[in-house]
Short mmCIF file of C-alpha atoms and ligand atoms in Angstrom, two decimals:
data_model
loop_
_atom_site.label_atom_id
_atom_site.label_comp_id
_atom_site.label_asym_id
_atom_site.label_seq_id
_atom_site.Cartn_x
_atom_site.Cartn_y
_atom_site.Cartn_z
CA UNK A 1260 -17.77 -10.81 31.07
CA UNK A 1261 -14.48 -9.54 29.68
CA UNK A 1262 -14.70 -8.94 25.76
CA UNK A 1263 -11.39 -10.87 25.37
CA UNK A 1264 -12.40 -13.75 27.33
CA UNK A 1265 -15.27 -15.09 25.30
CA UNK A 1266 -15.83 -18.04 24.20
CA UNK A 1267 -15.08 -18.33 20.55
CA UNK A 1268 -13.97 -21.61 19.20
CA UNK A 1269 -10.23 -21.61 17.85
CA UNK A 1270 -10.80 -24.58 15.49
CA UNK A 1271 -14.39 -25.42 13.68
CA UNK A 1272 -14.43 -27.62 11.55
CA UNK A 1273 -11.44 -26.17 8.83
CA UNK A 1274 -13.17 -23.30 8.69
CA UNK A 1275 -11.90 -20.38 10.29
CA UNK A 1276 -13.32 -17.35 12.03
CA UNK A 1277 -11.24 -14.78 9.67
CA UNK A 1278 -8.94 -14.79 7.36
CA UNK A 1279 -7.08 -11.31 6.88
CA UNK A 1280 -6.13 -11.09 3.36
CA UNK A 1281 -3.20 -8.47 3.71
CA UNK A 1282 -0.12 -7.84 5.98
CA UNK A 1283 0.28 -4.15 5.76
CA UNK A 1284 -0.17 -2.04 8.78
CA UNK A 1285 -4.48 -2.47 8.77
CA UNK A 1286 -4.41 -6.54 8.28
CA UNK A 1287 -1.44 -6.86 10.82
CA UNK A 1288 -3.25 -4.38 13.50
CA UNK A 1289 -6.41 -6.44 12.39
CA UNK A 1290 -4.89 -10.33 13.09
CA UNK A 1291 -3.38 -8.54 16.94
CA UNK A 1292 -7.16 -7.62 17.51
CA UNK A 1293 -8.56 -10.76 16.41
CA UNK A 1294 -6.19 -12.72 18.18
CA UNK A 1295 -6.40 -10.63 21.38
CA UNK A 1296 -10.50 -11.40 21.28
CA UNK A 1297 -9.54 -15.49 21.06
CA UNK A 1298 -10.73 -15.36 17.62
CA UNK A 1299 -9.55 -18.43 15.22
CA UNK A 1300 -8.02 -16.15 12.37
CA UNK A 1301 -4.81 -16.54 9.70
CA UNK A 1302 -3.90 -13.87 7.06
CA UNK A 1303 -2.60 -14.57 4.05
CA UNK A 1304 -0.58 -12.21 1.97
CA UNK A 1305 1.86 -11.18 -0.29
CA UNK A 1306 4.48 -9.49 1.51
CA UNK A 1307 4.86 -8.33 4.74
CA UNK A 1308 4.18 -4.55 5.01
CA UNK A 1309 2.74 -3.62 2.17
CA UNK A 1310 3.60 0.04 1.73
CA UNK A 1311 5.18 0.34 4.87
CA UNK A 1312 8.32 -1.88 4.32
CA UNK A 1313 9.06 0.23 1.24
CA UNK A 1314 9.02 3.54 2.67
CA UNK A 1315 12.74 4.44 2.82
CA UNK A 1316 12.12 6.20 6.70
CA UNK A 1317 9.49 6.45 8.53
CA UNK A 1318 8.90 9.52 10.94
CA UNK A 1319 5.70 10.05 11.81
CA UNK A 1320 4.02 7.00 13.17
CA UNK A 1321 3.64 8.19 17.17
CA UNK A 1322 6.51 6.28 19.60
CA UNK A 1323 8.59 5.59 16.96
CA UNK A 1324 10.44 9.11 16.05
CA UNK A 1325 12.49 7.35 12.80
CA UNK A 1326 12.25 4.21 11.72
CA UNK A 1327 13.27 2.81 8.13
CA UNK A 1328 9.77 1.02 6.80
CA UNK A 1329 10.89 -2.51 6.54
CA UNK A 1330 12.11 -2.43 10.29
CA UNK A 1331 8.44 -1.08 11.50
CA UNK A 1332 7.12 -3.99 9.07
CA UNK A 1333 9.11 -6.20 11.28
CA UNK A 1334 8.29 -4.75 14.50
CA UNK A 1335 4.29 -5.48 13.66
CA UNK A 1336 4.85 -8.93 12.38
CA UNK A 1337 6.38 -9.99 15.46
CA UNK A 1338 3.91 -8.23 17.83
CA UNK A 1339 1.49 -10.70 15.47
CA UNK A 1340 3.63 -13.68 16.19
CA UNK A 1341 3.24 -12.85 19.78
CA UNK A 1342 -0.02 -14.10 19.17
CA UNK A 1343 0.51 -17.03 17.97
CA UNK A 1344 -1.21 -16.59 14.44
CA UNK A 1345 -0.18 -17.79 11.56
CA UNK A 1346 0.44 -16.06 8.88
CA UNK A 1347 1.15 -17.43 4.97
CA UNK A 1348 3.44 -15.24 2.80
CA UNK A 1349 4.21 -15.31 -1.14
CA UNK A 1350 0.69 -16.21 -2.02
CA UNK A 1351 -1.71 -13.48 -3.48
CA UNK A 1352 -5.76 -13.56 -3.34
CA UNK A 1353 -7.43 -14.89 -6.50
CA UNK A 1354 -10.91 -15.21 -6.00
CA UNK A 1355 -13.47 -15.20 -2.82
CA UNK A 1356 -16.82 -16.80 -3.10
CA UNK A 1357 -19.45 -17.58 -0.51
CA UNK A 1358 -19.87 -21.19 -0.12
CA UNK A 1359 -22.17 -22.70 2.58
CA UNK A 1360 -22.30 -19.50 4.39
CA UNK A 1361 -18.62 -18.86 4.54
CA UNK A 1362 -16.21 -17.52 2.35
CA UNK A 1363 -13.68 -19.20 0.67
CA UNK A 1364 -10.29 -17.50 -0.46
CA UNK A 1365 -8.77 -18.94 -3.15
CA UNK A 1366 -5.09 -18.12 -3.82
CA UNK A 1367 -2.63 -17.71 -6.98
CA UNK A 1368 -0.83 -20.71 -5.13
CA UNK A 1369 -3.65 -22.88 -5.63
CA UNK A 1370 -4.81 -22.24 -1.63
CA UNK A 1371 -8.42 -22.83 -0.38
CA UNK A 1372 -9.35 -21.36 2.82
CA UNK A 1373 -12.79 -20.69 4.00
CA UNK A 1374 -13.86 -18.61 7.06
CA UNK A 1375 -16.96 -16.56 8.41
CA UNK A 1376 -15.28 -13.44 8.19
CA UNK A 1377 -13.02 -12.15 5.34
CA UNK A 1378 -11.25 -8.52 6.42
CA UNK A 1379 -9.85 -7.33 3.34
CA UNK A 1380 -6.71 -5.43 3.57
CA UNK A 1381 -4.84 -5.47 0.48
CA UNK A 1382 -4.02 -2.31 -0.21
CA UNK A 1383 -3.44 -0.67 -3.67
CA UNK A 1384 -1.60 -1.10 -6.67
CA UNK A 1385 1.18 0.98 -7.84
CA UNK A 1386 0.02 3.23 -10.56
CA UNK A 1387 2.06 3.01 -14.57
CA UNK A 1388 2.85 6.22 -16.10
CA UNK A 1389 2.02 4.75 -19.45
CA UNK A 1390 4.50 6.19 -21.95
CA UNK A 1391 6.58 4.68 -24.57
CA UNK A 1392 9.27 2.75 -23.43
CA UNK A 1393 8.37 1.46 -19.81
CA UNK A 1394 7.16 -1.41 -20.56
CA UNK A 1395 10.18 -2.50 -22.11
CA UNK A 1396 12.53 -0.84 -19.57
CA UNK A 1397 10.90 -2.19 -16.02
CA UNK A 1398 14.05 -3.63 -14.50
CA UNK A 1399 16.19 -2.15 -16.69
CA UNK A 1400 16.37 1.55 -15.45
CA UNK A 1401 12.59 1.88 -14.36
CA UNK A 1402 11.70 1.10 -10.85
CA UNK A 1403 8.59 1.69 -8.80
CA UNK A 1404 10.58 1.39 -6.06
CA UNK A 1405 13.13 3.48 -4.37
CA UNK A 1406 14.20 1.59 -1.41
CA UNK A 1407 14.54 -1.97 -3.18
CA UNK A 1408 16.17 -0.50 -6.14
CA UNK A 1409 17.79 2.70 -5.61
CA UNK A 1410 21.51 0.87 -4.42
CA UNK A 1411 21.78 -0.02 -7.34
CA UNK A 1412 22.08 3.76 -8.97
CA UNK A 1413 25.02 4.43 -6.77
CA UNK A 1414 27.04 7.84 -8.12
CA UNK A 1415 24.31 7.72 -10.70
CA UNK A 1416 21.65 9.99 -12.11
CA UNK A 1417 18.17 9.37 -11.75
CA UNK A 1418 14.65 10.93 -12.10
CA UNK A 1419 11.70 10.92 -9.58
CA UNK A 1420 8.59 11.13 -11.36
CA UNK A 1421 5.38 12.48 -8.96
CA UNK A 1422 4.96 15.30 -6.52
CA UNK A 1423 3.16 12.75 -3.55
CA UNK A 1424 4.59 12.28 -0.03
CA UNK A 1425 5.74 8.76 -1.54
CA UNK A 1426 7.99 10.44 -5.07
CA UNK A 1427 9.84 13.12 -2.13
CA UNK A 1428 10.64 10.72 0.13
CA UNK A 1429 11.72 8.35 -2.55
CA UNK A 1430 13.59 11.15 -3.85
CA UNK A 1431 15.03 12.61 -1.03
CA UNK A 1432 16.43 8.39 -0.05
CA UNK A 1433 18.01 8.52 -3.54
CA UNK A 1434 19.81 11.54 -2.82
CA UNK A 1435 21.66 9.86 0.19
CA UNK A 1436 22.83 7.20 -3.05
CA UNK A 1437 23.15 8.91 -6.57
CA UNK A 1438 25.01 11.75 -8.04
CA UNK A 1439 21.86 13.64 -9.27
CA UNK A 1440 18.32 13.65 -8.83
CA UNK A 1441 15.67 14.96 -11.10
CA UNK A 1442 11.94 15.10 -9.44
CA UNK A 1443 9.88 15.50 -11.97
CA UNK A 1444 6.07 17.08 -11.17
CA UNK A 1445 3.35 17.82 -13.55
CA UNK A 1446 2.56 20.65 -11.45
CA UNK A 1447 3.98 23.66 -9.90
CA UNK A 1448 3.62 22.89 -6.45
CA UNK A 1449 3.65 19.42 -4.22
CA UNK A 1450 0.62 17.34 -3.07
CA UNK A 1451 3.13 16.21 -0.56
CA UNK A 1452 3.86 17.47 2.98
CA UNK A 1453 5.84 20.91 3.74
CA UNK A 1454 8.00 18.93 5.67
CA UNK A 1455 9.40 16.80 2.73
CA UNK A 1456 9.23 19.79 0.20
CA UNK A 1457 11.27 21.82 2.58
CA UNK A 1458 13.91 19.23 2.93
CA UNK A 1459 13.73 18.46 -1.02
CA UNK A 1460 14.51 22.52 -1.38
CA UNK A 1461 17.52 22.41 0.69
CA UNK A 1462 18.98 19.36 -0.84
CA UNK A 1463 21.84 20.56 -3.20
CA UNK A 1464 21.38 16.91 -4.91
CA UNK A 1465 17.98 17.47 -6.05
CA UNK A 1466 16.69 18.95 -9.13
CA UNK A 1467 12.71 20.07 -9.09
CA UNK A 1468 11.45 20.35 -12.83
CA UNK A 1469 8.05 20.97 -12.41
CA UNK A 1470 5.62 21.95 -14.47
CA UNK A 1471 6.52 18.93 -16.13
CA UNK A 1472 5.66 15.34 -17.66
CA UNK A 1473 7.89 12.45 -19.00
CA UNK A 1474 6.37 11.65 -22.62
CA UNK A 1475 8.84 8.82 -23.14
CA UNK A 1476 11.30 6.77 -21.04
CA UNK A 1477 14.85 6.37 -23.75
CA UNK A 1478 17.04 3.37 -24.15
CA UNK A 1479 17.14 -0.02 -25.93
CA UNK A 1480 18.51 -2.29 -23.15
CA UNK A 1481 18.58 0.19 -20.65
CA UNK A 1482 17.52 3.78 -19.69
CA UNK A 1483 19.22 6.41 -20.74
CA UNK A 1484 17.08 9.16 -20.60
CA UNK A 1485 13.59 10.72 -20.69
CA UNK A 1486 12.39 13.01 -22.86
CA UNK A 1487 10.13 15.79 -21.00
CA UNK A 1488 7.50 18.03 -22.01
CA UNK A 1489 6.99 21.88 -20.23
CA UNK A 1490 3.04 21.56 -20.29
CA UNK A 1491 2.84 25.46 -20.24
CA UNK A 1492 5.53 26.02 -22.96
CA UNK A 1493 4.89 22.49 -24.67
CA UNK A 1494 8.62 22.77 -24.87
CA UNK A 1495 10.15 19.15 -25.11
CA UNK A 1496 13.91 18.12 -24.05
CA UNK A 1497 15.84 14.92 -23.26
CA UNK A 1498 17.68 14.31 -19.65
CA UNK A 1499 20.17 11.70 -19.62
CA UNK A 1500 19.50 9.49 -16.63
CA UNK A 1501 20.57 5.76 -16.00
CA UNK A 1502 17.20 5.35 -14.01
CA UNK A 1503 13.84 6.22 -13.84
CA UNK A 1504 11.39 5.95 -10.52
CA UNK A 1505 7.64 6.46 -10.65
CA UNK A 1506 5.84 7.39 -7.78
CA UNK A 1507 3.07 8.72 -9.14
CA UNK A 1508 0.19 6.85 -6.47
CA UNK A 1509 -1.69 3.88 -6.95
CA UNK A 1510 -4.93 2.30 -7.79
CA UNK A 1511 -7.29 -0.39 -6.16
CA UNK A 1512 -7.20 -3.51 -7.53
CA UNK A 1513 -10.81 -3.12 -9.08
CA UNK A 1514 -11.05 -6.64 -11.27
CA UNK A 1515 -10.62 -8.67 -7.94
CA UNK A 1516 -12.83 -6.38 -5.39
CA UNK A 1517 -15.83 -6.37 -8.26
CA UNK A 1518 -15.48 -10.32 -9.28
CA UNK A 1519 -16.02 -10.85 -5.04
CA UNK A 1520 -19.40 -8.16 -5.57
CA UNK A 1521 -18.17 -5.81 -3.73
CA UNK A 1522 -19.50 -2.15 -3.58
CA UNK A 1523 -17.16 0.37 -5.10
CA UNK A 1524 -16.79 3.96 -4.78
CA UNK A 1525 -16.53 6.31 -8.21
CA UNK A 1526 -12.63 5.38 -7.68
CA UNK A 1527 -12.82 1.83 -7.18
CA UNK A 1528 -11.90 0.99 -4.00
CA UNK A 1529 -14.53 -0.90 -1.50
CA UNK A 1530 -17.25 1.31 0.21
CA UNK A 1531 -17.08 0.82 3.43
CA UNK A 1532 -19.45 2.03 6.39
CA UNK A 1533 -18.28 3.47 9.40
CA UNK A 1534 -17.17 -0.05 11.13
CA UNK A 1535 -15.49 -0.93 8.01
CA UNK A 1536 -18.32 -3.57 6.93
CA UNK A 1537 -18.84 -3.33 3.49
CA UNK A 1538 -22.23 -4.87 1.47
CA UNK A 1539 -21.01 -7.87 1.91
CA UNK A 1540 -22.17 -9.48 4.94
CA UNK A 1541 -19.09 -11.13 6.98
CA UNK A 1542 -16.65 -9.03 4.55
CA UNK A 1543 -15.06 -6.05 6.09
CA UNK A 1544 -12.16 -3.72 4.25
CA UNK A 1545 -9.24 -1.94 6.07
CA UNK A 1546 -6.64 0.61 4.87
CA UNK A 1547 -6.00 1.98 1.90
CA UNK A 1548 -8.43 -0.39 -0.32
CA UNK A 1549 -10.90 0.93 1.85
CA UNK A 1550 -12.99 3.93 -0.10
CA UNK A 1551 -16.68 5.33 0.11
CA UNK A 1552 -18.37 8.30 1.55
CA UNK A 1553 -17.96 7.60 5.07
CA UNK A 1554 -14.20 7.04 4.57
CA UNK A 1555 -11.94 10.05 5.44
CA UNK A 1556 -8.67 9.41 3.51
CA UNK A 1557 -5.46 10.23 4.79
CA UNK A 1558 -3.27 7.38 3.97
CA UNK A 1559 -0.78 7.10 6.76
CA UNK A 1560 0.39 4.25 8.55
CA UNK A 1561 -1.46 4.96 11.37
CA UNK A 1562 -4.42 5.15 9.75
CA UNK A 1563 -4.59 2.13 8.10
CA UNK A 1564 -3.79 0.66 11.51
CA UNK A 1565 -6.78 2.32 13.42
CA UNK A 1566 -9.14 0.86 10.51
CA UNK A 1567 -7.59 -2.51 10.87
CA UNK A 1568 -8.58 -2.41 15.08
CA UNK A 1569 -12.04 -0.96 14.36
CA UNK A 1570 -12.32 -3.63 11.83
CA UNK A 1571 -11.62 -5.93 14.10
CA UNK A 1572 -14.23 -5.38 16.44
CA UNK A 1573 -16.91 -4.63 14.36
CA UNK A 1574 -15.57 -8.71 12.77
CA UNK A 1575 -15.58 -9.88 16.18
CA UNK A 1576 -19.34 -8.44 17.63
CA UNK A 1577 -20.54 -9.81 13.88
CA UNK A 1578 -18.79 -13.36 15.25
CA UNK A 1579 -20.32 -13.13 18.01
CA UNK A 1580 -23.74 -12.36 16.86
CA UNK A 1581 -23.61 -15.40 13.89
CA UNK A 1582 -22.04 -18.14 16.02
CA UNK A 1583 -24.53 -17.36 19.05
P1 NAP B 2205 -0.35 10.60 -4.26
O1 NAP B 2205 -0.38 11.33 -2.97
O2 NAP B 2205 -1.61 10.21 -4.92
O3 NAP B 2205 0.53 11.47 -5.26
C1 NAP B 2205 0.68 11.07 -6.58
C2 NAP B 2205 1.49 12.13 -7.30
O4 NAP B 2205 1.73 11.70 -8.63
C3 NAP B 2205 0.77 13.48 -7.38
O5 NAP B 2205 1.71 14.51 -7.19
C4 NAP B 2205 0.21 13.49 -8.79
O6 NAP B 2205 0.17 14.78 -9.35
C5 NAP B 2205 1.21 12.67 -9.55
N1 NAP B 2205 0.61 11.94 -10.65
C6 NAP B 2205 -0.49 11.14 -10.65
N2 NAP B 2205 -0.71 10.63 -11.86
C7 NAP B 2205 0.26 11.12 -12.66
C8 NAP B 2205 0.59 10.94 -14.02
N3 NAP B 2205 -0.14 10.14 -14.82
N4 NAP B 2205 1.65 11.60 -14.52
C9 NAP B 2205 2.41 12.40 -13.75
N5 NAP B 2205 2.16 12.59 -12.43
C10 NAP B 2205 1.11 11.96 -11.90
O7 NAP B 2205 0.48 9.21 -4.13
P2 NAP B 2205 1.73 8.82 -3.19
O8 NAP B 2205 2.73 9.89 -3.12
O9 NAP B 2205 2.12 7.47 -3.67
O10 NAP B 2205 1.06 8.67 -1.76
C11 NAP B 2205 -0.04 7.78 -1.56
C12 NAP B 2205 -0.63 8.05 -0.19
O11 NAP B 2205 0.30 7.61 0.80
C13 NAP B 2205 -0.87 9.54 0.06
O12 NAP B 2205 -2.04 9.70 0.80
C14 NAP B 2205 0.34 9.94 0.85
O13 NAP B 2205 0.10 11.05 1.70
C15 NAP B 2205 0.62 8.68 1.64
N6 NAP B 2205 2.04 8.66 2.02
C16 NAP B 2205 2.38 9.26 3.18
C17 NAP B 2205 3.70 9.32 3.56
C18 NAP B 2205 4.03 9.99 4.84
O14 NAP B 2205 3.15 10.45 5.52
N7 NAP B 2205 5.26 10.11 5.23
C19 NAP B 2205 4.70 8.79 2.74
C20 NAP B 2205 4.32 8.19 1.54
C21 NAP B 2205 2.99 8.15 1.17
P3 NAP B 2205 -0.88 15.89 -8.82
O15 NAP B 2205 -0.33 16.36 -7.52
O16 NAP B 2205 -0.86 16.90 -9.90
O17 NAP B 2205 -2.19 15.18 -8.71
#
């Protein structure tokens, strides 16, 4: 018998076969999977995209040569809806508990869903720089995003802070928008790809100061500079800027992932296996929340995608096996 044809009850009682917690590229790929096996599943997320629909262009997922993020976000979602499955935005995950022998997903919007399988996709949180003056100045100068915010620094001068394939393409998107742009790197070469740093050399716009950390983000109602520190010469001086993007990675969301009892790596995100189960039986993490030995980690979008399919199958031969 076909694996797509089996017989897999859409509707059980409320409870659902999976709920996908996540609509970046792994949860999306995930829910097409799911759907494609007849499974019963829903995903429930924040946003649409995660990453993805902030990436300013995207040109290196395979078929698709360039492609500005939030139009590839789009592109998945409706390959989703092609499938019929429904899919609640604007609502984040609070808690998940096993009840009964299924797990229940609680939301910040006071949601209560409850399924057999959970797969976990939620991706990473956008890491702080942690200097004076950014918490008062987020919205008001400081950004952690380049493609929401950066229209509004038209003719303006701003700084990139990070040296990640995420702070040069952010950068290199401002460029195309402001006067001036500073990319500020701790180091003195790029984590990022050759490709972007060659571009980011050849842009007369853009400003490398590496070697190089902001100490403190300036302004009382809005930014008007950072004051930087050479970490070889300990040298300190102020740039004037009118706005200040950090890019400098992210972070799992480590309160929410341990409060379920999931296994972490040493960084915090979920150790997965090679099928992307986790310790949790009926609980299986995709994408860039996904950690642990037997993860390789290159965080691309296609990537995150493969691990959404694989997770996927492994959900649906685990479906299989508990519902008989
Ligand atoms: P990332 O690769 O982790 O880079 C973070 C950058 O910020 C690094 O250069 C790091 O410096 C710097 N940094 C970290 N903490 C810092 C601090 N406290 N102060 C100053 N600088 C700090 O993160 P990302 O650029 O957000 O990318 C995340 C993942 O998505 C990566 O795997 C990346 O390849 C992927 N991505 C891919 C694409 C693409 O393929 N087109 C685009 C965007 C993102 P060090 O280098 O010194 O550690």
């Amino acid at each position: 018998m076909s694996r797509f044809r089996l017989d897999v009850p859409r509707e059980s009682r409320g409870v659902y076969d999976c709920i996908v917690v996540g609509a970046g590229p792994a949860g999306l790929t995930a829910a097409i999977y799911l759907a494609r096996f007849n499974v019963n599943v829903i995903i429930v997320s924040k946003d649409i995209g995660g990453q993805m629909a902030l990436a300013p262009l995207i040109d290196d997922y395979p078929g698709v040569p360039s492609v500005p993020g939030v139009k590839l976000a789009e592109m998945f979602e409706e390959h989703v809806k092609k499938y019929g499955v429904p899919i609640i935005v604007g609502d984040s995950v609070k808690t998940i508990t096993r009840e009964n022998n299924v797990w229940c997903v609680e939301t910040e919007g006071g949601r209560r869903l409850c399924s057999y399988i959970v797969i976990l996709a939620i991706g990473s949180i956008k890491r702080r720089l942690n200097v004076p003056g950014e918490d008062r100045l987020i919205g008001r100068g400081i950004s952690y995003c380049a493609i929401c915010d950066g229209p509004f620094f038209r003719n303006k001068v701003v700084a990139v802070v990070g040296g990640g394939n995420s702070a040069l393409t952010s950068a290199l998107y401002l460029a195309t928008i402001a006067k001036k742009v500073y990319l500020i790197h701790r180091r003195d070469s790029f984590r990022a790809f050759p490709y972007y740093v060659e571009k980011i050399r050849s842009n007369q716009k853009i400003e490398p100061i590496i070697n190089s950390i902001v100490v403190e983000i300036l302004g009382e109602n809005k930014v008007t500079g950072v004051r930087i520190r050479n970490v070889i010469s300990g040298e300190e001086k102020i740039l004037e800027v009118d706005g200040v993007f950090i890019e400098i990675g992210s972070e799992p969301p480590k309160e929410l992932l341990k409060s379920i009892g999931l296994e972490l790596d040493e960084m915090g995100y979920v150790a997965v296996n090679h099928d992307m189960s986790t310790n949790l039986p009926g609980i299986y993490a995709c994408g860039d929340v996904a950690g642990g030995k037997h993860k390789y980690r290159f965080e691309q979008i296609i990537t995150a995608a493969a691990e959404g399919a694989i997770a996927a199958d492994a959900a649906y031969k685990y479906l299989l096996k508990i519902k008989g």
